[in-house]
CSV table of C-alpha atoms in Angstrom, one decimal:
chain,number,residue,atom,x,y,z
A,84,MET,CA,26.6,-3.8,-6.0
A,85,GLN,CA,25.2,-4.1,-2.4
A,86,ALA,CA,22.0,-5.9,-1.9
A,87,ALA,CA,19.8,-7.6,0.8
A,88,TYR,CA,18.9,-11.1,-0.1
A,89,ILE,CA,17.8,-14.4,1.2
A,90,SER,CA,19.2,-18.0,0.2
A,91,GLN,CA,15.8,-19.4,1.1
A,92,PRO,CA,12.6,-18.5,2.7
A,93,GLY,CA,13.0,-17.8,6.4
A,94,PRO,CA,12.7,-15.4,9.3
A,95,ALA,CA,13.7,-11.9,9.3
A,96,ASP,CA,17.3,-12.5,10.4
A,97,ALA,CA,17.7,-14.8,7.2
A,98,ILE,CA,18.2,-11.6,5.4
A,99,GLN,CA,22.0,-10.9,4.5
A,100,VAL,CA,23.7,-7.9,2.8
A,101,CYS,CA,26.6,-8.4,0.6
A,102,ASP,CA,27.9,-7.9,-3.0
A,103,MET,CA,26.0,-9.3,-5.6
A,104,PRO,CA,26.4,-8.9,-9.6
A,105,ARG,CA,24.7,-5.7,-10.9
A,106,PRO,CA,21.7,-6.6,-13.2
A,107,THR,CA,21.6,-5.4,-16.7
A,108,ALA,CA,18.7,-3.9,-18.4
A,109,GLY,CA,16.8,-6.3,-20.9
A,110,LYS,CA,14.2,-5.7,-23.5
A,111,GLY,CA,11.8,-3.1,-22.3
A,112,GLU,CA,13.7,-2.7,-19.0
A,113,VAL,CA,15.6,0.2,-17.5
A,114,LEU,CA,18.5,-0.1,-15.0
A,115,VAL,CA,17.6,2.1,-11.8
A,116,LYS,CA,20.2,3.4,-9.5
A,117,VAL,CA,18.0,2.9,-6.2
A,118,HIS,CA,18.1,5.6,-3.7
A,119,ALA,CA,15.2,4.4,-1.5
A,120,SER,CA,13.0,1.3,-1.0
A,121,ALA,CA,10.2,0.7,1.4
A,122,VAL,CA,9.0,-2.4,3.4
A,123,ASN,CA,5.4,-3.8,3.1
A,124,PRO,CA,3.7,-6.6,4.9
A,125,ILE,CA,3.5,-8.6,1.6
A,126,ASP,CA,7.5,-8.3,1.5
A,127,THR,CA,7.7,-10.1,4.9
A,128,TYR,CA,5.1,-12.8,3.9
A,129,ILE,CA,7.0,-13.7,0.8
A,130,ARG,CA,10.5,-13.7,2.6
A,131,ALA,CA,9.1,-15.9,5.2
A,132,GLY,CA,7.4,-18.2,2.7
A,133,VAL,CA,3.9,-17.6,4.0
A,134,VAL,CA,3.0,-16.3,0.7
A,135,LYS,CA,4.1,-19.0,-1.9
A,136,MET,CA,5.8,-17.6,-5.0
A,137,ASN,CA,8.4,-18.9,-7.5
A,138,LEU,CA,11.5,-17.0,-6.2
A,139,PRO,CA,14.8,-16.7,-8.1
A,140,LEU,CA,17.5,-17.7,-5.5
A,141,PRO,CA,19.2,-15.8,-4.1
A,142,PHE,CA,16.3,-13.5,-3.8
A,143,ILE,CA,16.2,-9.8,-3.2
A,144,PRO,CA,13.1,-8.7,-1.4
A,145,GLY,CA,11.4,-5.4,-2.0
A,146,CYS,CA,8.3,-4.0,-3.9
A,147,ASP,CA,8.9,-0.4,-4.0
A,148,LEU,CA,11.7,1.9,-5.2
A,149,ALA,CA,12.7,5.3,-6.1
A,150,GLY,CA,15.7,6.5,-7.8
A,151,VAL,CA,17.3,7.6,-11.1
A,152,ILE,CA,17.6,5.7,-14.5
A,153,GLU,CA,21.3,4.8,-15.2
A,154,ALA,CA,20.8,2.7,-18.4
A,155,VAL,CA,18.1,1.7,-20.8
A,156,GLY,CA,17.5,-1.6,-22.6
A,157,PRO,CA,16.3,-2.3,-26.1
A,158,ASP,CA,12.7,-1.3,-27.1
A,159,THR,CA,12.2,1.3,-24.2
A,160,ARG,CA,10.0,4.2,-25.0
A,161,ARG,CA,9.1,6.0,-21.8
A,162,PHE,CA,12.2,6.9,-20.0
A,163,ARG,CA,15.7,8.2,-20.6
A,164,VAL,CA,19.0,8.1,-18.7
A,165,GLY,CA,18.9,10.7,-15.9
A,166,ASP,CA,15.1,10.5,-15.5
A,167,ARG,CA,13.9,10.2,-11.8
A,168,VAL,CA,11.4,7.5,-11.3
A,169,TRP,CA,9.5,5.7,-8.9
A,170,GLY,CA,7.6,2.4,-8.8
A,171,SER,CA,6.3,-0.9,-7.2
A,172,ASN,CA,5.3,-4.5,-8.1
A,173,GLN,CA,9.0,-5.8,-7.9
A,174,GLY,CA,10.0,-8.8,-5.8
A,175,LEU,CA,6.8,-10.5,-6.8
A,176,LEU,CA,5.7,-13.3,-9.4
A,177,GLY,CA,9.5,-14.1,-10.0
A,178,ARG,CA,10.9,-10.7,-10.2
A,179,GLN,CA,13.8,-9.7,-8.2
A,180,GLY,CA,13.1,-6.9,-5.4
A,181,THR,CA,14.5,-3.5,-4.8
A,182,LEU,CA,16.6,-3.8,-1.7
A,183,ALA,CA,19.7,-3.2,-3.6
A,184,GLU,CA,21.8,-0.4,-5.2
A,185,TYR,CA,20.4,-1.4,-8.7
A,186,ALA,CA,17.3,-2.9,-10.1
A,187,ALA,CA,16.5,-3.8,-13.7
A,188,VAL,CA,12.6,-3.0,-13.9
A,189,HIS,CA,10.4,-3.1,-16.9
A,190,GLU,CA,9.3,0.5,-17.8
A,191,ASP,CA,5.7,-0.7,-17.7
A,192,TRP,CA,6.1,-0.7,-13.6
A,193,LEU,CA,7.8,2.9,-13.4
A,194,TYR,CA,6.5,6.4,-13.3
A,195,PRO,CA,8.1,9.9,-13.4
A,196,THR,CA,8.9,11.3,-9.8
A,197,PRO,CA,6.9,14.5,-9.5
A,198,SER,CA,8.7,17.9,-8.7
A,199,GLY,CA,9.6,18.4,-5.3
A,200,GLN,CA,8.9,14.7,-4.2
A,201,SER,CA,11.9,13.1,-2.4
A,202,ASP,CA,12.9,9.6,-3.2
A,203,GLU,CA,12.1,8.6,0.4
A,204,LEU,CA,8.5,9.9,0.1
A,205,SER,CA,8.2,8.3,-3.5
A,206,ALA,CA,9.2,5.0,-2.3
A,207,ALA,CA,7.0,5.4,0.9
A,208,GLY,CA,3.9,6.0,-1.1
A,209,ALA,CA,4.4,3.5,-3.8
A,210,LEU,CA,2.7,0.2,-3.0
A,211,THR,CA,0.4,1.7,-0.4
A,212,GLY,CA,-0.9,4.6,-2.7
A,213,ILE,CA,-1.4,2.3,-5.7
A,214,THR,CA,-3.4,-0.1,-3.5
A,215,ALA,CA,-5.5,2.6,-1.9
A,216,HIS,CA,-6.3,4.1,-5.4
A,217,LEU,CA,-7.2,0.7,-6.7
A,218,GLY,CA,-9.4,-0.1,-4.0
A,219,LEU,CA,-11.1,3.2,-4.0
A,220,PHE,CA,-11.8,3.7,-7.6
A,221,LEU,CA,-11.2,0.5,-9.7
A,222,HIS,CA,-12.9,-1.8,-7.1
A,223,GLY,CA,-15.0,0.6,-4.9
A,224,ASP,CA,-16.3,2.8,-7.6
A,225,LEU,CA,-16.1,5.8,-5.3
A,226,GLN,CA,-18.1,8.9,-6.2
A,227,PRO,CA,-17.8,12.5,-4.8
A,228,GLY,CA,-19.8,13.1,-1.8
A,229,GLN,CA,-20.0,9.6,-0.6
A,230,VAL,CA,-19.0,8.5,2.9
A,231,VAL,CA,-16.1,6.2,3.4
A,232,PHE,CA,-15.0,4.5,6.5
A,233,VAL,CA,-11.4,3.0,7.0
A,234,ASN,CA,-9.9,1.1,9.7
A,235,GLY,CA,-6.6,2.6,10.6
A,236,GLY,CA,-6.4,5.9,9.2
A,237,THR,CA,-2.6,6.5,9.8
A,238,GLY,CA,-1.4,3.2,8.5
A,239,GLY,CA,0.6,2.9,5.2
A,240,VAL,CA,-2.7,2.2,3.1
A,241,GLY,CA,-5.1,3.8,5.6
A,242,SER,CA,-3.4,7.2,5.3
A,243,ALA,CA,-3.5,7.0,1.6
A,244,VAL,CA,-7.1,6.2,1.5
A,245,VAL,CA,-8.0,9.0,3.9
A,246,GLN,CA,-6.1,11.6,1.7
A,247,PHE,CA,-7.4,10.1,-1.8
A,248,ALA,CA,-11.0,10.0,-0.6
A,249,HIS,CA,-10.8,13.6,0.8
A,250,ALA,CA,-9.0,15.0,-2.4
A,251,PHE,CA,-11.9,13.3,-4.4
A,252,GLY,CA,-14.5,15.0,-2.4
A,253,ALA,CA,-15.8,12.1,-0.2
A,254,LYS,CA,-16.6,12.3,3.3
A,255,VAL,CA,-14.1,10.3,5.5
A,256,ILE,CA,-14.5,8.5,8.9
A,257,ALA,CA,-11.4,6.7,10.2
A,258,THR,CA,-10.1,5.0,13.4
A,259,VAL,CA,-6.8,5.6,15.3
A,260,GLY,CA,-5.4,4.3,18.6
A,261,ASP,CA,-4.4,7.5,20.3
A,262,THR,CA,-4.6,11.2,20.4
A,263,VAL,CA,-1.5,11.9,18.5
A,264,LYS,CA,-2.6,9.7,15.6
A,265,ALA,CA,-6.1,11.4,15.7
A,266,GLU,CA,-4.5,14.8,15.1
A,267,LEU,CA,-2.5,13.4,12.2
A,268,CYS,CA,-5.5,11.7,10.7
A,269,ARG,CA,-7.5,15.0,10.9
A,270,SER,CA,-4.7,16.8,9.2
A,271,LEU,CA,-4.8,14.1,6.2
A,272,GLY,CA,-8.4,15.0,5.6
A,273,ALA,CA,-10.4,12.7,7.9
A,274,ASP,CA,-13.9,14.3,8.8
A,275,VAL,CA,-14.6,12.1,11.8
A,276,VAL,CA,-11.9,10.3,13.8
A,277,LEU,CA,-12.8,7.6,16.2
A,278,ASN,CA,-10.6,5.9,18.8
A,279,TYR,CA,-11.0,2.1,18.4
A,280,LYS,CA,-9.8,1.4,21.8
A,281,ALA,CA,-12.6,3.4,23.5
A,282,PRO,CA,-15.2,1.3,25.4
A,283,ASP,CA,-17.9,2.9,23.4
A,284,PHE,CA,-16.3,2.8,19.9
A,285,ALA,CA,-19.0,0.5,18.4
A,286,GLU,CA,-21.7,2.7,19.5
A,287,LYS,CA,-20.1,5.8,18.4
A,288,LEU,CA,-19.3,4.4,14.9
A,289,LYS,CA,-23.0,3.2,14.6
A,290,SER,CA,-24.1,6.8,15.5
A,291,VAL,CA,-21.8,8.6,13.2
A,292,ALA,CA,-22.6,6.2,10.3
A,293,ALA,CA,-26.3,6.7,10.7
A,294,GLU,CA,-26.0,10.5,11.1
A,295,MET,CA,-24.1,10.5,7.7
A,296,GLY,CA,-26.7,8.3,6.1
A,297,GLY,CA,-24.8,5.0,6.1
A,298,LEU,CA,-21.5,4.2,4.8
A,299,SER,CA,-21.1,4.0,0.9
A,300,LEU,CA,-17.7,2.3,1.2
A,301,TYR,CA,-16.0,0.4,4.0
A,302,TRP,CA,-12.4,-0.2,3.8
A,303,GLU,CA,-11.3,-3.1,5.9
A,304,THR,CA,-7.4,-3.2,6.8
A,305,GLN,CA,-7.8,-5.7,9.6
A,306,ARG,CA,-7.0,-9.4,9.2
A,307,GLU,CA,-10.2,-10.7,11.1
A,308,PRO,CA,-13.1,-8.8,9.7
A,309,SER,CA,-16.4,-8.8,11.6
A,310,PHE,CA,-19.3,-8.8,9.0
A,311,ASP,CA,-21.9,-8.9,11.7
A,312,ASN,CA,-20.6,-5.5,12.8
A,313,ILE,CA,-19.8,-4.1,9.2
A,314,VAL,CA,-22.9,-4.9,7.3
A,315,PRO,CA,-25.6,-3.0,9.4
A,316,LEU,CA,-23.4,0.2,8.9
A,317,MET,CA,-23.8,0.2,5.2
A,318,ARG,CA,-26.2,2.2,3.1
A,319,ARG,CA,-28.0,0.6,0.3
A,320,ARG,CA,-25.7,-0.6,-2.5
A,321,GLY,CA,-22.5,0.2,-0.3
A,322,ARG,CA,-19.2,-1.5,-1.1
A,323,ILE,CA,-17.1,-3.4,1.2
A,324,ILE,CA,-13.3,-3.6,0.3
A,325,LEU,CA,-11.0,-6.2,1.7
A,326,MET,CA,-7.2,-6.3,1.3
A,327,ALA,CA,-6.3,-8.5,4.3
A,328,GLY,CA,-7.1,-11.7,6.2
A,329,ARG,CA,-5.9,-14.6,4.0
A,330,ASP,CA,-6.8,-17.2,6.7
A,331,ALA,CA,-9.9,-15.4,8.1
A,332,LYS,CA,-13.1,-17.3,7.9
A,333,PRO,CA,-15.6,-14.9,9.7
A,334,GLN,CA,-19.3,-15.5,10.0
A,335,PHE,CA,-21.3,-13.8,7.2
A,336,PRO,CA,-24.8,-12.2,7.5
A,337,VAL,CA,-26.1,-13.3,4.2
A,338,GLY,CA,-29.7,-12.0,4.6
A,339,PRO,CA,-28.8,-8.3,5.4
A,340,PHE,CA,-26.0,-8.2,2.8
A,341,TYR,CA,-28.1,-9.2,-0.2
A,342,VAL,CA,-31.4,-7.4,0.9
A,343,ASN,CA,-29.4,-4.3,1.2
A,344,GLU,CA,-27.9,-4.8,-2.2
A,345,LEU,CA,-24.4,-4.6,-1.0
A,346,ARG,CA,-21.1,-5.5,-2.8
A,347,MET,CA,-17.8,-6.6,-1.5
A,348,ALA,CA,-14.4,-6.9,-3.3
A,349,GLY,CA,-11.2,-8.4,-2.3
A,350,PHE,CA,-8.1,-7.6,-4.3
A,351,ALA,CA,-4.2,-7.8,-4.3
A,352,MET,CA,-2.4,-4.7,-5.8
A,353,PHE,CA,-0.1,-7.1,-7.6
A,354,ASN,CA,-2.9,-8.6,-9.7
A,355,ALA,CA,-3.6,-5.3,-11.4
A,356,SER,CA,-2.5,-4.7,-15.0
A,357,PRO,CA,0.2,-2.2,-15.9
A,358,ASP,CA,-2.3,0.1,-17.3
A,359,GLU,CA,-4.4,0.0,-14.1
A,360,GLN,CA,-1.6,0.8,-12.0
A,361,ARG,CA,-0.2,3.5,-14.1
A,362,THR,CA,-3.6,5.2,-14.0
A,363,ALA,CA,-3.4,5.2,-10.2
A,364,ALA,CA,0.3,6.4,-10.1
A,365,LEU,CA,-0.2,9.3,-12.4
A,366,GLN,CA,-3.3,10.5,-10.4
A,367,MET,CA,-1.2,10.1,-7.3
A,368,ASN,CA,1.5,12.5,-8.9
A,369,ARG,CA,-1.1,14.9,-9.7
A,370,TRP,CA,-2.4,14.9,-6.3
A,371,TRP,CA,1.1,15.5,-4.9
A,372,GLU,CA,1.7,18.4,-7.3
A,373,ALA,CA,-1.5,19.9,-6.1
A,374,GLY,CA,-0.7,19.5,-2.3
A,375,LYS,CA,-3.3,16.8,-1.7
A,376,TRP,CA,-1.1,13.7,-1.2
A,377,ARG,CA,1.8,13.2,1.2
A,378,PRO,CA,3.1,9.7,1.9
A,379,GLN,CA,3.7,9.1,5.6
A,380,ILE,CA,7.1,7.7,6.8
A,381,GLY,CA,7.3,5.9,10.2
A,382,ALA,CA,10.9,4.6,10.3
A,383,ARG,CA,14.0,4.8,8.4
A,384,PHE,CA,16.8,2.2,8.2
A,385,PRO,CA,20.2,1.9,6.1
A,386,LEU,CA,20.3,-1.0,3.6
A,387,ALA,CA,22.8,-2.8,6.2
A,388,GLU,CA,19.8,-3.0,8.8
A,389,ALA,CA,17.2,-4.4,6.2
A,390,ALA,CA,16.5,-7.4,8.6
A,391,LYS,CA,15.6,-5.0,11.6
A,392,ALA,CA,13.3,-3.2,9.0
A,393,HIS,CA,11.6,-6.5,8.2
A,394,ALA,CA,11.3,-7.4,11.9
A,395,LEU,CA,9.7,-4.0,12.9
A,396,GLN,CA,7.1,-4.5,10.1
A,397,GLU,CA,6.3,-8.0,11.3
A,398,ALA,CA,6.1,-6.8,14.8
A,399,ASN,CA,3.3,-4.3,13.8
A,400,THR,CA,1.6,-6.4,11.3
A,401,LEU,CA,1.5,-9.8,13.1
A,402,GLN,CA,1.9,-8.9,16.9
A,403,LYS,CA,0.1,-5.5,16.5
A,404,GLN,CA,2.7,-3.7,18.6
A,405,GLY,CA,1.3,-0.4,17.4
A,406,THR,CA,4.8,1.2,17.4
A,407,LEU,CA,4.6,2.4,13.6
A,408,THR,CA,2.8,5.2,12.0
A,409,GLY,CA,3.4,5.4,8.2
A,410,LYS,CA,5.9,3.3,6.2
A,411,ILE,CA,9.3,1.9,6.7
A,412,VAL,CA,11.9,3.3,4.2
A,413,VAL,CA,15.1,1.7,3.4
A,414,ASN,CA,17.7,4.1,2.2
A,415,ILE,CA,20.0,2.6,-0.3
A,416,VAL,CA,22.4,5.5,-0.7
């Protein structure tokens, strides 16, 4: 099979594409003919060695996949040959990834592809969608009618946060960087869209938050959060969700935080149990079928250009180039 792999952690151009042995489905696993994968920031961190994990070498990167089951291993119960499936959580914790024509995946990490959803869209929404759902509901305890703020309402995770919060009956405030993204963000369900590049952005956010009674849930996607700016925006017993900023060490206003009875949760999607991720995935499928969820695709690459896909992700995550709206999809076939 054709696969993208690295021989050791390194830069994006360390990724090579060549023939590798096709995996076989072990106990509880299925063999998926991969049609589409996606690129996430965590994929680039693992490939670069920034996030240390025990990697099988050669290592195939990639968390997300969508395709068709070609074979089933012993003791599988959820799927049959020919089923369309999507999933995530591969390429992590010693598991081989998904930038390959085939992947052997434990059935616990796979979900049925809903009717009418393309493999591209399934892969694009996998990790980002599950992450958004876990943050909003498992960690954020979101309730209908509450006010959610998300930094970056058209990004991979941010666009899912906007759609899921809106589908659940919450009010959504989101930021964008230009007028085109603002229109997209409104179409996804944001009630208020603010341009974070505007000179009066901080004052506008403060005013909007006050008008809406304070923020119930603040979702921070940025790597350098400013809690001095965040905490005053929160209503009593509000929640702050962190999913980025491994090396960040910001100042923290302890007094206003505890006096206002706030909570803060940091989480990584890959720490969630199979049951927790399945709960998220099946709700995502229902929202798709109800027309309330559509993953956003920003760029497409063939498998042969997997290195370019990783480079584009790094340019937008680390260098903040702002050239990407939505997810990077790698089409395998």
